[in-house]
mmCIF file with all atom_site columns, C-alpha atoms in Angstrom:
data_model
loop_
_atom_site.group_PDB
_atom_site.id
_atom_site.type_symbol
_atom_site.label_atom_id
_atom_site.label_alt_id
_atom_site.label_comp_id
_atom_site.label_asym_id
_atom_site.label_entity_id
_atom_site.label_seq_id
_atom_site.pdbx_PDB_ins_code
_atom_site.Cartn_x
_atom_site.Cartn_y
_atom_site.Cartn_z
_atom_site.occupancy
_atom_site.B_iso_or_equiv
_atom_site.pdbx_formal_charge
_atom_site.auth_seq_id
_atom_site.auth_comp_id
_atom_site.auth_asym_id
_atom_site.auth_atom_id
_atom_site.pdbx_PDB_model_num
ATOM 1   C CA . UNK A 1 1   ? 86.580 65.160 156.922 1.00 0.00 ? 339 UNK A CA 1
ATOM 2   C CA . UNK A 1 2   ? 83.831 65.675 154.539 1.00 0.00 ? 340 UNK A CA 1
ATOM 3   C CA . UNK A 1 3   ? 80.296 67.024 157.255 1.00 0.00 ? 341 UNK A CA 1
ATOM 4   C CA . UNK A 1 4   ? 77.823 64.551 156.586 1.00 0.00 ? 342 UNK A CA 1
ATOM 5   C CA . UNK A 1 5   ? 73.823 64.944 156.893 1.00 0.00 ? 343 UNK A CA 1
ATOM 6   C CA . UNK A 1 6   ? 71.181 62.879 156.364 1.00 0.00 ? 344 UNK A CA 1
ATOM 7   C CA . UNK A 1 7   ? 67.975 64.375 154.588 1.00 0.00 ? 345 UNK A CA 1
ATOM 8   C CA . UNK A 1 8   ? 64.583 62.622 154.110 1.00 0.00 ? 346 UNK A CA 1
ATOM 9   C CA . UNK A 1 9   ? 61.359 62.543 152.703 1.00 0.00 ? 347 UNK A CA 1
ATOM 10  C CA . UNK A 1 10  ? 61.765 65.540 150.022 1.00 0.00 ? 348 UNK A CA 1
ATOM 11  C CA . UNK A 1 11  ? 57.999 66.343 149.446 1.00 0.00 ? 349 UNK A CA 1
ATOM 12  C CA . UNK A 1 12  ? 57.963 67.184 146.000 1.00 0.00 ? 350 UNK A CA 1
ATOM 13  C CA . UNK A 1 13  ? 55.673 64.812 143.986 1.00 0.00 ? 351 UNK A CA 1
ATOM 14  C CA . UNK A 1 14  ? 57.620 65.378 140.069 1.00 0.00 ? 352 UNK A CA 1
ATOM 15  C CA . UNK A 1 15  ? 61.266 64.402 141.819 1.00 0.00 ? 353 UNK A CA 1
ATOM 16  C CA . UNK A 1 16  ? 59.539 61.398 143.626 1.00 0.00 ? 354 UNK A CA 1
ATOM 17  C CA . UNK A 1 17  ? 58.025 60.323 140.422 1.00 0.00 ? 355 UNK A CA 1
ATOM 18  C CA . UNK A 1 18  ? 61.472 60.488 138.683 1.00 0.00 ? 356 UNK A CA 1
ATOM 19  C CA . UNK A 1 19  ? 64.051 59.893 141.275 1.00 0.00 ? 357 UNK A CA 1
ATOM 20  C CA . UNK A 1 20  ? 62.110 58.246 144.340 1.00 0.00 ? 358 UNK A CA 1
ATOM 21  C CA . UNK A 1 21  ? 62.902 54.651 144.529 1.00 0.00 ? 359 UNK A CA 1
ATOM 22  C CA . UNK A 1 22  ? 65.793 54.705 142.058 1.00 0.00 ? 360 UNK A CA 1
ATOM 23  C CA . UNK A 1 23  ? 67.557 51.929 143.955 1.00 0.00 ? 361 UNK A CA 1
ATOM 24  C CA . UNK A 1 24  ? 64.400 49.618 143.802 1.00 0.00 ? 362 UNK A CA 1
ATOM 25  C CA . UNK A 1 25  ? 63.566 50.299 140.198 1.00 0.00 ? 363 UNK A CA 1
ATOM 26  C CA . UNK A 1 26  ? 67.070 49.486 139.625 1.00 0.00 ? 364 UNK A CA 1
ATOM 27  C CA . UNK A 1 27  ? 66.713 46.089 141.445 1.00 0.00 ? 365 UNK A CA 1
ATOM 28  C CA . UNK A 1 28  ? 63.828 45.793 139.246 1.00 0.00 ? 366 UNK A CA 1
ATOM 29  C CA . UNK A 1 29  ? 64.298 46.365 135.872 1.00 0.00 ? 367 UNK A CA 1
ATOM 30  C CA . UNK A 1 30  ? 67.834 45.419 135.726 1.00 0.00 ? 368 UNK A CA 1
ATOM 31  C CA . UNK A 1 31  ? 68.123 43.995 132.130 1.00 0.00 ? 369 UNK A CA 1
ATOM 32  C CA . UNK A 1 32  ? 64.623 44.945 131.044 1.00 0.00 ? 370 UNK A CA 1
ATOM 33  C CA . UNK A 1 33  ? 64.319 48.745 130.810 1.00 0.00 ? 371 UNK A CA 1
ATOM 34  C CA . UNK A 1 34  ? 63.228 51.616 132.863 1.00 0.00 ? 372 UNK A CA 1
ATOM 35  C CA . UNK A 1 35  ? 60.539 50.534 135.238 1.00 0.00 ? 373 UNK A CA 1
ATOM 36  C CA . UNK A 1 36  ? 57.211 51.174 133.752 1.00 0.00 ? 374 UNK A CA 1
ATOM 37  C CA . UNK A 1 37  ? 55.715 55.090 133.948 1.00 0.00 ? 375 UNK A CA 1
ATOM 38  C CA . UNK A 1 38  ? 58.732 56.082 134.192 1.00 0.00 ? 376 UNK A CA 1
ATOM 39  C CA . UNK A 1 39  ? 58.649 58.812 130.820 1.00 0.00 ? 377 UNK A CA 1
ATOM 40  C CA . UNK A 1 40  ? 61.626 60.339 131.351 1.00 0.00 ? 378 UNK A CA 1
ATOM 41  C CA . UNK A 1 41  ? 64.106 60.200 128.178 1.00 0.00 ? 379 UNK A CA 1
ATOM 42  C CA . UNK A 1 42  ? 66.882 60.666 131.036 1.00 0.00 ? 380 UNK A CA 1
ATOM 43  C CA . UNK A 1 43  ? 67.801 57.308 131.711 1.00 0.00 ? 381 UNK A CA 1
ATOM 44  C CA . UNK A 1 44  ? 71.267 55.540 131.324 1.00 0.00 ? 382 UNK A CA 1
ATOM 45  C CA . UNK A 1 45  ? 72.157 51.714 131.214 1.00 0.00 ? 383 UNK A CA 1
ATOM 46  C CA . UNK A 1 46  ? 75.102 50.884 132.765 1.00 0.00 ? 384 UNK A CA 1
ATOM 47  C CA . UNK A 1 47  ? 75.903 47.690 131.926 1.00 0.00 ? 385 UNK A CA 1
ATOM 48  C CA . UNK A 1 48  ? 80.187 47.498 132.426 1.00 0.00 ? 386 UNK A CA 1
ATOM 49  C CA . UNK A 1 49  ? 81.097 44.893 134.477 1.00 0.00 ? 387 UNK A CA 1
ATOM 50  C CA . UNK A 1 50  ? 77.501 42.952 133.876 1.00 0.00 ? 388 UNK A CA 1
ATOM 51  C CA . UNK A 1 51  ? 76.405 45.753 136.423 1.00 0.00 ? 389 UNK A CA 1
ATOM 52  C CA . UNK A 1 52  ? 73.402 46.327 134.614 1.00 0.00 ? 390 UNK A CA 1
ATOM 53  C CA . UNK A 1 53  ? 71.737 48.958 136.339 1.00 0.00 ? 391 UNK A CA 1
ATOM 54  C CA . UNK A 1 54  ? 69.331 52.015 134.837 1.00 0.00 ? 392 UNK A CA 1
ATOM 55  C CA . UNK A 1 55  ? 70.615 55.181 136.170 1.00 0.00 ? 393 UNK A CA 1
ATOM 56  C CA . UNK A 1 56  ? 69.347 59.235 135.478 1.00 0.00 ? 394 UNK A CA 1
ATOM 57  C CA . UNK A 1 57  ? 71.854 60.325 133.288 1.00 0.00 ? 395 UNK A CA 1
ATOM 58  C CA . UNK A 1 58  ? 74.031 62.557 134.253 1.00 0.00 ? 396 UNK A CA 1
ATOM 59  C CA . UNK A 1 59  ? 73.142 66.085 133.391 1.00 0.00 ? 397 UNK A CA 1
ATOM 60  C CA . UNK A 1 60  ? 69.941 65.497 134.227 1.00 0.00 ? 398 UNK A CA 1
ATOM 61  C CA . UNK A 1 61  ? 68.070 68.355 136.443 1.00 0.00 ? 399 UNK A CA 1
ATOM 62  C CA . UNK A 1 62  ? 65.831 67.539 138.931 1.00 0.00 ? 400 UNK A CA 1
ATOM 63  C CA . UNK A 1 63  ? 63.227 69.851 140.498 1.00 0.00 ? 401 UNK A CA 1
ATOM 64  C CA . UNK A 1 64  ? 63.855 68.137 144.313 1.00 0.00 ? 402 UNK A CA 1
ATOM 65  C CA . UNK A 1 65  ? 66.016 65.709 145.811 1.00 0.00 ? 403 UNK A CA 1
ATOM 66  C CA . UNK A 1 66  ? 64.416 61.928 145.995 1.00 0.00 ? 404 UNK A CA 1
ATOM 67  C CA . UNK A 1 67  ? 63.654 60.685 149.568 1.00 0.00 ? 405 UNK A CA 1
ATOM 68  C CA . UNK A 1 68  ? 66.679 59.509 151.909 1.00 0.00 ? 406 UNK A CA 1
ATOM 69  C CA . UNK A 1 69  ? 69.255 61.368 150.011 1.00 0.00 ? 407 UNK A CA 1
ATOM 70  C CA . UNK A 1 70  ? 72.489 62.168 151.758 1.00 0.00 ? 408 UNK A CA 1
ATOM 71  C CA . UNK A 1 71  ? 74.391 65.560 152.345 1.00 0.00 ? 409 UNK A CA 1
ATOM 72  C CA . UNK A 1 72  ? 78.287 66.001 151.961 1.00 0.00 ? 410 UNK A CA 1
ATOM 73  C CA . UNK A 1 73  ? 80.019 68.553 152.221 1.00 0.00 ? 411 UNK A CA 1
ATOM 74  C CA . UNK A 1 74  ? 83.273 68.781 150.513 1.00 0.00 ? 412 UNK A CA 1
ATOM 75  C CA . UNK A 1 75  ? 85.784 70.810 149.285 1.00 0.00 ? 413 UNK A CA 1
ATOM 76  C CA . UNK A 1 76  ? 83.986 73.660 150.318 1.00 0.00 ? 414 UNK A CA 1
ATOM 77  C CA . UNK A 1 77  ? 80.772 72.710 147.448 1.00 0.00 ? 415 UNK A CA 1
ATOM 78  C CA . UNK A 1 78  ? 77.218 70.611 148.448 1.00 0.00 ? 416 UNK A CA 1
ATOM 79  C CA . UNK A 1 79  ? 76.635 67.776 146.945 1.00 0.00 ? 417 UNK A CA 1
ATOM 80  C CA . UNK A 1 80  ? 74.146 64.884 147.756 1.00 0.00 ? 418 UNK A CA 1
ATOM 81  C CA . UNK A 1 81  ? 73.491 60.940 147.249 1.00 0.00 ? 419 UNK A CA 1
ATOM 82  C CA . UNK A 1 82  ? 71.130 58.807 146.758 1.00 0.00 ? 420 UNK A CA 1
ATOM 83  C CA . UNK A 1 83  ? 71.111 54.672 145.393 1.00 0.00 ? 421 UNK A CA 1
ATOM 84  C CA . UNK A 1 84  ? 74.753 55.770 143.655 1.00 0.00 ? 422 UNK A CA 1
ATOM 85  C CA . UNK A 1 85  ? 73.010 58.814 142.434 1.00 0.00 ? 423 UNK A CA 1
ATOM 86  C CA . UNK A 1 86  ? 75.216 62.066 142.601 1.00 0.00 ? 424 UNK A CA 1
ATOM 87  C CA . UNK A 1 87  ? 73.292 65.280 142.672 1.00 0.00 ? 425 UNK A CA 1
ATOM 88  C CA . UNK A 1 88  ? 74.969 68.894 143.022 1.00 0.00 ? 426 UNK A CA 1
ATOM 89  C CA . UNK A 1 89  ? 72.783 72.255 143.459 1.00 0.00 ? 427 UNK A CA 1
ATOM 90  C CA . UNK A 1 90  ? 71.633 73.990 140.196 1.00 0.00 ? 428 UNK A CA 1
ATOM 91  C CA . UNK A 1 91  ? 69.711 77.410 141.590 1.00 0.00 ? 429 UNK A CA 1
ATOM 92  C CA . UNK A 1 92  ? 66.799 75.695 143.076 1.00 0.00 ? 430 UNK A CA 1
ATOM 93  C CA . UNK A 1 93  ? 67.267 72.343 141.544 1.00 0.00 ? 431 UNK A CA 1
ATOM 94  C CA . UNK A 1 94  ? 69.585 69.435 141.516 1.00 0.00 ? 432 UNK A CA 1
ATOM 95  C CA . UNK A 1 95  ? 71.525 68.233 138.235 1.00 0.00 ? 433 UNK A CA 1
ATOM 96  C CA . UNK A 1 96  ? 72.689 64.613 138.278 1.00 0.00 ? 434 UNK A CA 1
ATOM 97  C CA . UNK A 1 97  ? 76.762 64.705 138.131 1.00 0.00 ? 435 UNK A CA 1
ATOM 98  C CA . UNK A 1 98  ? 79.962 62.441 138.416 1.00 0.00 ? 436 UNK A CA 1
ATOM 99  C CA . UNK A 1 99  ? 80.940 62.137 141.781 1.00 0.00 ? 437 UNK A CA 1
ATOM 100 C CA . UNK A 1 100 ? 84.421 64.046 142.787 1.00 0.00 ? 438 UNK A CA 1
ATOM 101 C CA . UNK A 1 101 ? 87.007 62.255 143.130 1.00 0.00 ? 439 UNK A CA 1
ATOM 102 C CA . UNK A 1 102 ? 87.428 61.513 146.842 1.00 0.00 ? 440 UNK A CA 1
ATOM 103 C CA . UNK A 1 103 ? 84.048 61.959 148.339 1.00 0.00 ? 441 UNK A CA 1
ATOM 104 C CA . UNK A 1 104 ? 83.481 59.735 150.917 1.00 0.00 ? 442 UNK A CA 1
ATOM 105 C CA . UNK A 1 105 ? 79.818 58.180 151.496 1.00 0.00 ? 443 UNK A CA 1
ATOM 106 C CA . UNK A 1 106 ? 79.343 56.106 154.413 1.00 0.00 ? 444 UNK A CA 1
ATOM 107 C CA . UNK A 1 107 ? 77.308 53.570 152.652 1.00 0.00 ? 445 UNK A CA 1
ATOM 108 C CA . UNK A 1 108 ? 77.796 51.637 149.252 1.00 0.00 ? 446 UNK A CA 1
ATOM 109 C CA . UNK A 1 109 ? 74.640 51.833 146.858 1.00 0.00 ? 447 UNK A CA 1
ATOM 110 C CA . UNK A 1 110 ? 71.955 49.227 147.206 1.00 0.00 ? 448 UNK A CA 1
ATOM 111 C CA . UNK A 1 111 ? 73.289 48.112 143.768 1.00 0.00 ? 449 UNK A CA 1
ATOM 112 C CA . UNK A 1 112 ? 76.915 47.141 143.298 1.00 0.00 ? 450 UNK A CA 1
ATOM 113 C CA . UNK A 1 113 ? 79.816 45.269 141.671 1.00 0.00 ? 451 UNK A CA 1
ATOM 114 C CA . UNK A 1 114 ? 82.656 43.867 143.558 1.00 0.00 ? 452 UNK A CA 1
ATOM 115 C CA . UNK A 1 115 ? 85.702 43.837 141.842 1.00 0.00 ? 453 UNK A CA 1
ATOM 116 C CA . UNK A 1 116 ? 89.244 42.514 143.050 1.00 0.00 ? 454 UNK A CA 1
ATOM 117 C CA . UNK A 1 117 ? 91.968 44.627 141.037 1.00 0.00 ? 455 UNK A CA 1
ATOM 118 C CA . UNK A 1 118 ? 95.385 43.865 142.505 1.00 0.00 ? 456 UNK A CA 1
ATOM 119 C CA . UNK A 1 119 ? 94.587 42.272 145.278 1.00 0.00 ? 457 UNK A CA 1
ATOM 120 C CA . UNK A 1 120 ? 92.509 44.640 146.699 1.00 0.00 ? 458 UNK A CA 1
ATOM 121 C CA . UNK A 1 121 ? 88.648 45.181 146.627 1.00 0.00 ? 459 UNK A CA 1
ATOM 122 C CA . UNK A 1 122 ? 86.883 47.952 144.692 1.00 0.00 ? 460 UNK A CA 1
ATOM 123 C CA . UNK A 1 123 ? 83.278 48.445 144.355 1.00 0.00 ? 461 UNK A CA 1
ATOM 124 C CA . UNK A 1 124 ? 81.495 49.708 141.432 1.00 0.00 ? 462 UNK A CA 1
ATOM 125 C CA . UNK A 1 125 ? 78.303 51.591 140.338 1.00 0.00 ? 463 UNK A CA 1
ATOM 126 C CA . UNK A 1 126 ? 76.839 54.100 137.935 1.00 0.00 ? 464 UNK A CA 1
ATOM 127 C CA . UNK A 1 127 ? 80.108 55.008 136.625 1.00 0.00 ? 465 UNK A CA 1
ATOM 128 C CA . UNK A 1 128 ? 81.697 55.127 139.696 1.00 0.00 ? 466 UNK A CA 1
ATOM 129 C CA . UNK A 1 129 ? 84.770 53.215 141.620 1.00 0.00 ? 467 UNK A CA 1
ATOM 130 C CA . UNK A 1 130 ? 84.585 53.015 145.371 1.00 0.00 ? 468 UNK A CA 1
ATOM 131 C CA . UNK A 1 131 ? 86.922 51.855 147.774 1.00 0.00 ? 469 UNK A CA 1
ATOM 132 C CA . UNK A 1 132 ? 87.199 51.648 151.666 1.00 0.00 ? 470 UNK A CA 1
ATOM 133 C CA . UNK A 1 133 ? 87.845 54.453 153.577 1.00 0.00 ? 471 UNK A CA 1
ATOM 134 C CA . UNK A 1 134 ? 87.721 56.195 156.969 1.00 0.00 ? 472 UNK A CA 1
ATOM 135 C CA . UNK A 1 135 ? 83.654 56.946 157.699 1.00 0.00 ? 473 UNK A CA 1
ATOM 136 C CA . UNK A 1 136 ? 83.035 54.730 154.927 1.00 0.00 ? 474 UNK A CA 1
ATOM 137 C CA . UNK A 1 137 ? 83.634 54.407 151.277 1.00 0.00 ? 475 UNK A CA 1
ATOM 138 C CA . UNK A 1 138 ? 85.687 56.646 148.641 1.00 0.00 ? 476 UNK A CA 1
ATOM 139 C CA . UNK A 1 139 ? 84.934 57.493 145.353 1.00 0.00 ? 477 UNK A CA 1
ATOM 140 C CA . UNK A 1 140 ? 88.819 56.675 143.587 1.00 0.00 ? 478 UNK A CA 1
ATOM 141 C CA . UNK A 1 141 ? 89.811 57.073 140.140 1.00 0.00 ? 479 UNK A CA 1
ATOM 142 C CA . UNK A 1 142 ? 89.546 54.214 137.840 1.00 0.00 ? 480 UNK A CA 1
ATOM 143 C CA . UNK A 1 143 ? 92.435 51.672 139.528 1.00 0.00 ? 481 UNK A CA 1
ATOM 144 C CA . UNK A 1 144 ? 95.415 50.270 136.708 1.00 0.00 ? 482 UNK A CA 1
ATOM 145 C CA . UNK A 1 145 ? 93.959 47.054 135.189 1.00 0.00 ? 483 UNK A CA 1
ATOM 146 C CA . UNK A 1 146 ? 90.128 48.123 135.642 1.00 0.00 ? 484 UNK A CA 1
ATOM 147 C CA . UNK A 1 147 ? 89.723 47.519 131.953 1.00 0.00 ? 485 UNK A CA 1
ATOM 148 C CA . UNK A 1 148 ? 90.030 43.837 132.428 1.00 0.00 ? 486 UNK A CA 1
ATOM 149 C CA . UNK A 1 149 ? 88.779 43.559 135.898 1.00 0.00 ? 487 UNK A CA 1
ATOM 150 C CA . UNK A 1 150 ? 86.225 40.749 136.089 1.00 0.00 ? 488 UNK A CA 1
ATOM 151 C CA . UNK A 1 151 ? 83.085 40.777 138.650 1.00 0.00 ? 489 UNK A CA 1
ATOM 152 C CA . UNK A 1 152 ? 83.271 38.852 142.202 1.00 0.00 ? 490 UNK A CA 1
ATOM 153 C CA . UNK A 1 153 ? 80.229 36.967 142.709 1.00 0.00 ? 491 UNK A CA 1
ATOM 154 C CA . UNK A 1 154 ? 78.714 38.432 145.825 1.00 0.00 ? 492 UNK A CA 1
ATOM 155 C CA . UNK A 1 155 ? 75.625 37.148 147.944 1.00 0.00 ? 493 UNK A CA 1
ATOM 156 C CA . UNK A 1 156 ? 72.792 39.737 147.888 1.00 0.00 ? 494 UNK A CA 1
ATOM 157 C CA . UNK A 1 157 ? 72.781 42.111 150.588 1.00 0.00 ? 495 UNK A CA 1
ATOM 158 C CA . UNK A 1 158 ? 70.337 41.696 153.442 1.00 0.00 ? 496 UNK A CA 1
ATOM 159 C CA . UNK A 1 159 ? 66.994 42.782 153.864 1.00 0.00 ? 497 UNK A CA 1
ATOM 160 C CA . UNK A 1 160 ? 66.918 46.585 155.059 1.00 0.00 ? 498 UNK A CA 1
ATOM 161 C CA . UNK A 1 161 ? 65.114 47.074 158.486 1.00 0.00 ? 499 UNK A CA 1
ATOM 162 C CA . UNK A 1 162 ? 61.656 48.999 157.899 1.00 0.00 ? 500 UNK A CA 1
ATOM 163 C CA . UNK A 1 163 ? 61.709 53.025 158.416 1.00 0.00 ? 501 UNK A CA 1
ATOM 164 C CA . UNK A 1 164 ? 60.607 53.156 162.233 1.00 0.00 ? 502 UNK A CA 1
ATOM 165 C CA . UNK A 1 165 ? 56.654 54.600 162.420 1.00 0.00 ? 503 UNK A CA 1
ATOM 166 C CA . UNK A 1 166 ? 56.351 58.025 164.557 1.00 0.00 ? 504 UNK A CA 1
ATOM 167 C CA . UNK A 1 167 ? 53.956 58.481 167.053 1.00 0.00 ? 505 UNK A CA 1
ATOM 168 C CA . UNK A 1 168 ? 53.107 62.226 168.157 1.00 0.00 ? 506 UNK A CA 1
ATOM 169 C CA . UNK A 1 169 ? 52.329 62.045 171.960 1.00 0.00 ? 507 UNK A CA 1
ATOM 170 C CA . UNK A 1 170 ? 51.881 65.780 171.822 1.00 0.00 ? 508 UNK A CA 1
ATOM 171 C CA . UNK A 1 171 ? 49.471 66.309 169.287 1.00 0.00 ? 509 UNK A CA 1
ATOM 172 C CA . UNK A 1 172 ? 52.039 67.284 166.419 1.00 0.00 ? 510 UNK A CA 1
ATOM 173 C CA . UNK A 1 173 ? 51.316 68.413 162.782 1.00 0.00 ? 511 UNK A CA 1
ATOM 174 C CA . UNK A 1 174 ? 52.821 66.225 160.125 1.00 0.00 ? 512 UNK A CA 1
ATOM 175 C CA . UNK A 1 175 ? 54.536 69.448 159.131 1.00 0.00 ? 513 UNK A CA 1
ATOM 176 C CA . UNK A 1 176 ? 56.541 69.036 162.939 1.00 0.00 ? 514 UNK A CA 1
ATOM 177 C CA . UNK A 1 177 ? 57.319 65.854 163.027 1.00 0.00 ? 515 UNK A CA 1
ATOM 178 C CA . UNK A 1 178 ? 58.892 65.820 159.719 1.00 0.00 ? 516 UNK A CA 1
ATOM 179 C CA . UNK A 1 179 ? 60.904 69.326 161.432 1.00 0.00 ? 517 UNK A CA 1
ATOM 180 C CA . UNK A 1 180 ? 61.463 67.249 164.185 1.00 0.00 ? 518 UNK A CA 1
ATOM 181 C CA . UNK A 1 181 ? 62.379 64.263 162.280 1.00 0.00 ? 519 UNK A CA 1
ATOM 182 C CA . UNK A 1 182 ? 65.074 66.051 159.791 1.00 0.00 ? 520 UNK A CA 1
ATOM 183 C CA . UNK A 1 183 ? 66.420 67.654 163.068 1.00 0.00 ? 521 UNK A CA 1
ATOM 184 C CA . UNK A 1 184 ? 67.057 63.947 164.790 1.00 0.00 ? 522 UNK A CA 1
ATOM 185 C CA . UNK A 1 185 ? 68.216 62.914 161.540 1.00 0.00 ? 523 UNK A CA 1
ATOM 186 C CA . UNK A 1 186 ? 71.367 65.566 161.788 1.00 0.00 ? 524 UNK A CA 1
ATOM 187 C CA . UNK A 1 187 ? 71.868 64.990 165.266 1.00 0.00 ? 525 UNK A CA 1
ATOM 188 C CA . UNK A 1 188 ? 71.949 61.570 165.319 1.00 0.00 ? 526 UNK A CA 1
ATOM 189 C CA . UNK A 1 189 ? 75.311 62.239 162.671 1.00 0.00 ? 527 UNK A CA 1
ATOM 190 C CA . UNK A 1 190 ? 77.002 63.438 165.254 1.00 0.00 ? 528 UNK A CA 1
ATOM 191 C CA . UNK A 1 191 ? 77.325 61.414 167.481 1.00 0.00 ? 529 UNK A CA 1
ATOM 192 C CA . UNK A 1 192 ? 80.347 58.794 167.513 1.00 0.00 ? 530 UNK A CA 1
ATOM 193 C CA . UNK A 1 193 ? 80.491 55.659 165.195 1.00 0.00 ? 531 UNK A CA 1
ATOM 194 C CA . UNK A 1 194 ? 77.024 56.682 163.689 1.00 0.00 ? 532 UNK A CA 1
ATOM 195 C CA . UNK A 1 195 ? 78.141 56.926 160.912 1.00 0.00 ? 533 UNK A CA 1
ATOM 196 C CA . UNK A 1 196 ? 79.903 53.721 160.848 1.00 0.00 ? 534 UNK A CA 1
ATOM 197 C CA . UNK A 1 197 ? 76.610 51.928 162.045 1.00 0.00 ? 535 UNK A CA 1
ATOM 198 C CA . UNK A 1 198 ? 73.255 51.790 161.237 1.00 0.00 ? 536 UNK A CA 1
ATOM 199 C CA . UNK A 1 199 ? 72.168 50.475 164.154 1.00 0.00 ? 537 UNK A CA 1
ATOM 200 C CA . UNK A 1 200 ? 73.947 53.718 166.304 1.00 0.00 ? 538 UNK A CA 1
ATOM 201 C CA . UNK A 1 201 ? 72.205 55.879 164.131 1.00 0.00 ? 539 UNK A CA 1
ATOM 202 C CA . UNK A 1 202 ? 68.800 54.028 164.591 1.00 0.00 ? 540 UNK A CA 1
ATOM 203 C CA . UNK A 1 203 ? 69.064 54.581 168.188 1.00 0.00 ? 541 UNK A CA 1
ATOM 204 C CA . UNK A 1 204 ? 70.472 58.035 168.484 1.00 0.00 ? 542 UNK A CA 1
ATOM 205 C CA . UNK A 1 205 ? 67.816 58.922 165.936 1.00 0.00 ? 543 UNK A CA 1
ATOM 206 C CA . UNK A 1 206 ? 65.130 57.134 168.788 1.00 0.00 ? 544 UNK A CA 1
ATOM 207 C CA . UNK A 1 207 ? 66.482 58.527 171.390 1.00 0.00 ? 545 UNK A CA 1
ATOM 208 C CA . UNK A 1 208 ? 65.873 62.237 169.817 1.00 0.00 ? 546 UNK A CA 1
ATOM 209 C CA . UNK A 1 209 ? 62.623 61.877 168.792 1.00 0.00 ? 547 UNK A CA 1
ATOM 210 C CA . UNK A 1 210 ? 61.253 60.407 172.167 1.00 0.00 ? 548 UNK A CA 1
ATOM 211 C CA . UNK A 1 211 ? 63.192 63.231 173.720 1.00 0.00 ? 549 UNK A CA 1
ATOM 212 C CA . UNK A 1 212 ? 60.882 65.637 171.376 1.00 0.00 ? 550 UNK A CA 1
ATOM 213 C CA . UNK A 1 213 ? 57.516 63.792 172.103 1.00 0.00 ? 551 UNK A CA 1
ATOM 214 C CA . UNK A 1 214 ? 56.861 60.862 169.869 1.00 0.00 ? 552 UNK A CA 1
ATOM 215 C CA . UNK A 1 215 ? 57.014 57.217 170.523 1.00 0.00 ? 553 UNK A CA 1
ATOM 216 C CA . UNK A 1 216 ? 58.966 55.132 168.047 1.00 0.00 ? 554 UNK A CA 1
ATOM 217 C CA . UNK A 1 217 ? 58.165 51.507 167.118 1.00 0.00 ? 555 UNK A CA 1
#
């Protein structure tokens, strides 16, 4: 099974500019355009399925990762995900790229399509067909009769809960807790169904960090 880690908060200001918040600008600008500073010519509309969603095209290099991106291993290569953004190493940098076939994520984008193709459900984004799997959701090859698949209506997904605040009891540097923080982050991955559930992670992710010194609210 694909080794899954969780990074966060890449600090590098040009990749948060670009690729920070793609899921939200999404959400945003759905039918109107890139959201507004955003300069770069490396923008896609993907609008199959009356998806339309902006997207960095593919090819597309990027100098860091943006924010909450995810790490899977598979097939022996690195490649990472963010908002139904696929991103593979390039030297130091991170082109955008079509997703291998089989790659399993263990949560749908922010931004999908529901589609019911012989009976069964398949989810779509950015190019992409998804479809349930063990740990989550697998990226499938285009399923017979996609061409003439027609969108499910589907009620917008909830809310997401707040990123918990961190509280240094120990006098940390920022530089630590975000250490500390990408350390929980991985451990909390281990540990059973927490990848299945956000709320498992949530607390394993707790639980770490108070075991390290901070207090999280």
């Amino acid at each position: 099974m694909a080794t899954i880690q969780r990074f966060v908060l890449t600090g590098a200001i040009l990749a948060l500019a670009v690729l920070s918040g793609v899921s939200q600008a999404q959400e945003r600008h759905g039918r109107g355009g890139p959201p507004p500073g955003y300069r770069s010519p490396h923008w896609q509309f993907d609008n199959r399925y009356h998806h339309d969603h902006y997207y960095p095209s593919r090819g597309y290099v990027a100098a860091a990762l943006p924010g909450g991106s995810i790490s899977i291993g598979f097939h022996g290569g690195s490649y990472f995900y963010q908002g139904g953004v696929w991103f593979r190493p390039q030297g130091p940098r991170y082109v955008v790229i079509a997703p291998p076939i089989g790659i399993v994520v263990p949560l749908l984008p922010p931004a999908y399509t529901t589609l019911y193709i012989g009976g069964a459900p398949y989810y779509y984004a950015n190019g992409a067909y998804y479809a349930t799997a063990p740990g989550g959701y697998a990226v499938v090859e285009p399923p017979p009769g996609a061409d003439a698949a027609q969108p499910a209506p589907v009620l917008p997904p909830p809310k997401p809960a707040p990123d918990p605040i961190l509280y240094p009891r120990n006098g940390q540097s920022p530089a630590q807790t975000e250490a500390d923080r990408q350390e929980c982050n991985r451990w909390a991955t281990t540990q059973p169904s927490a990848m299945a559930d956000a709320s498992v992670f949530q607390r394993a992710v707790a639980a770490c960090m108070d075991g390290r010194g901070y207090t999280v609210r």
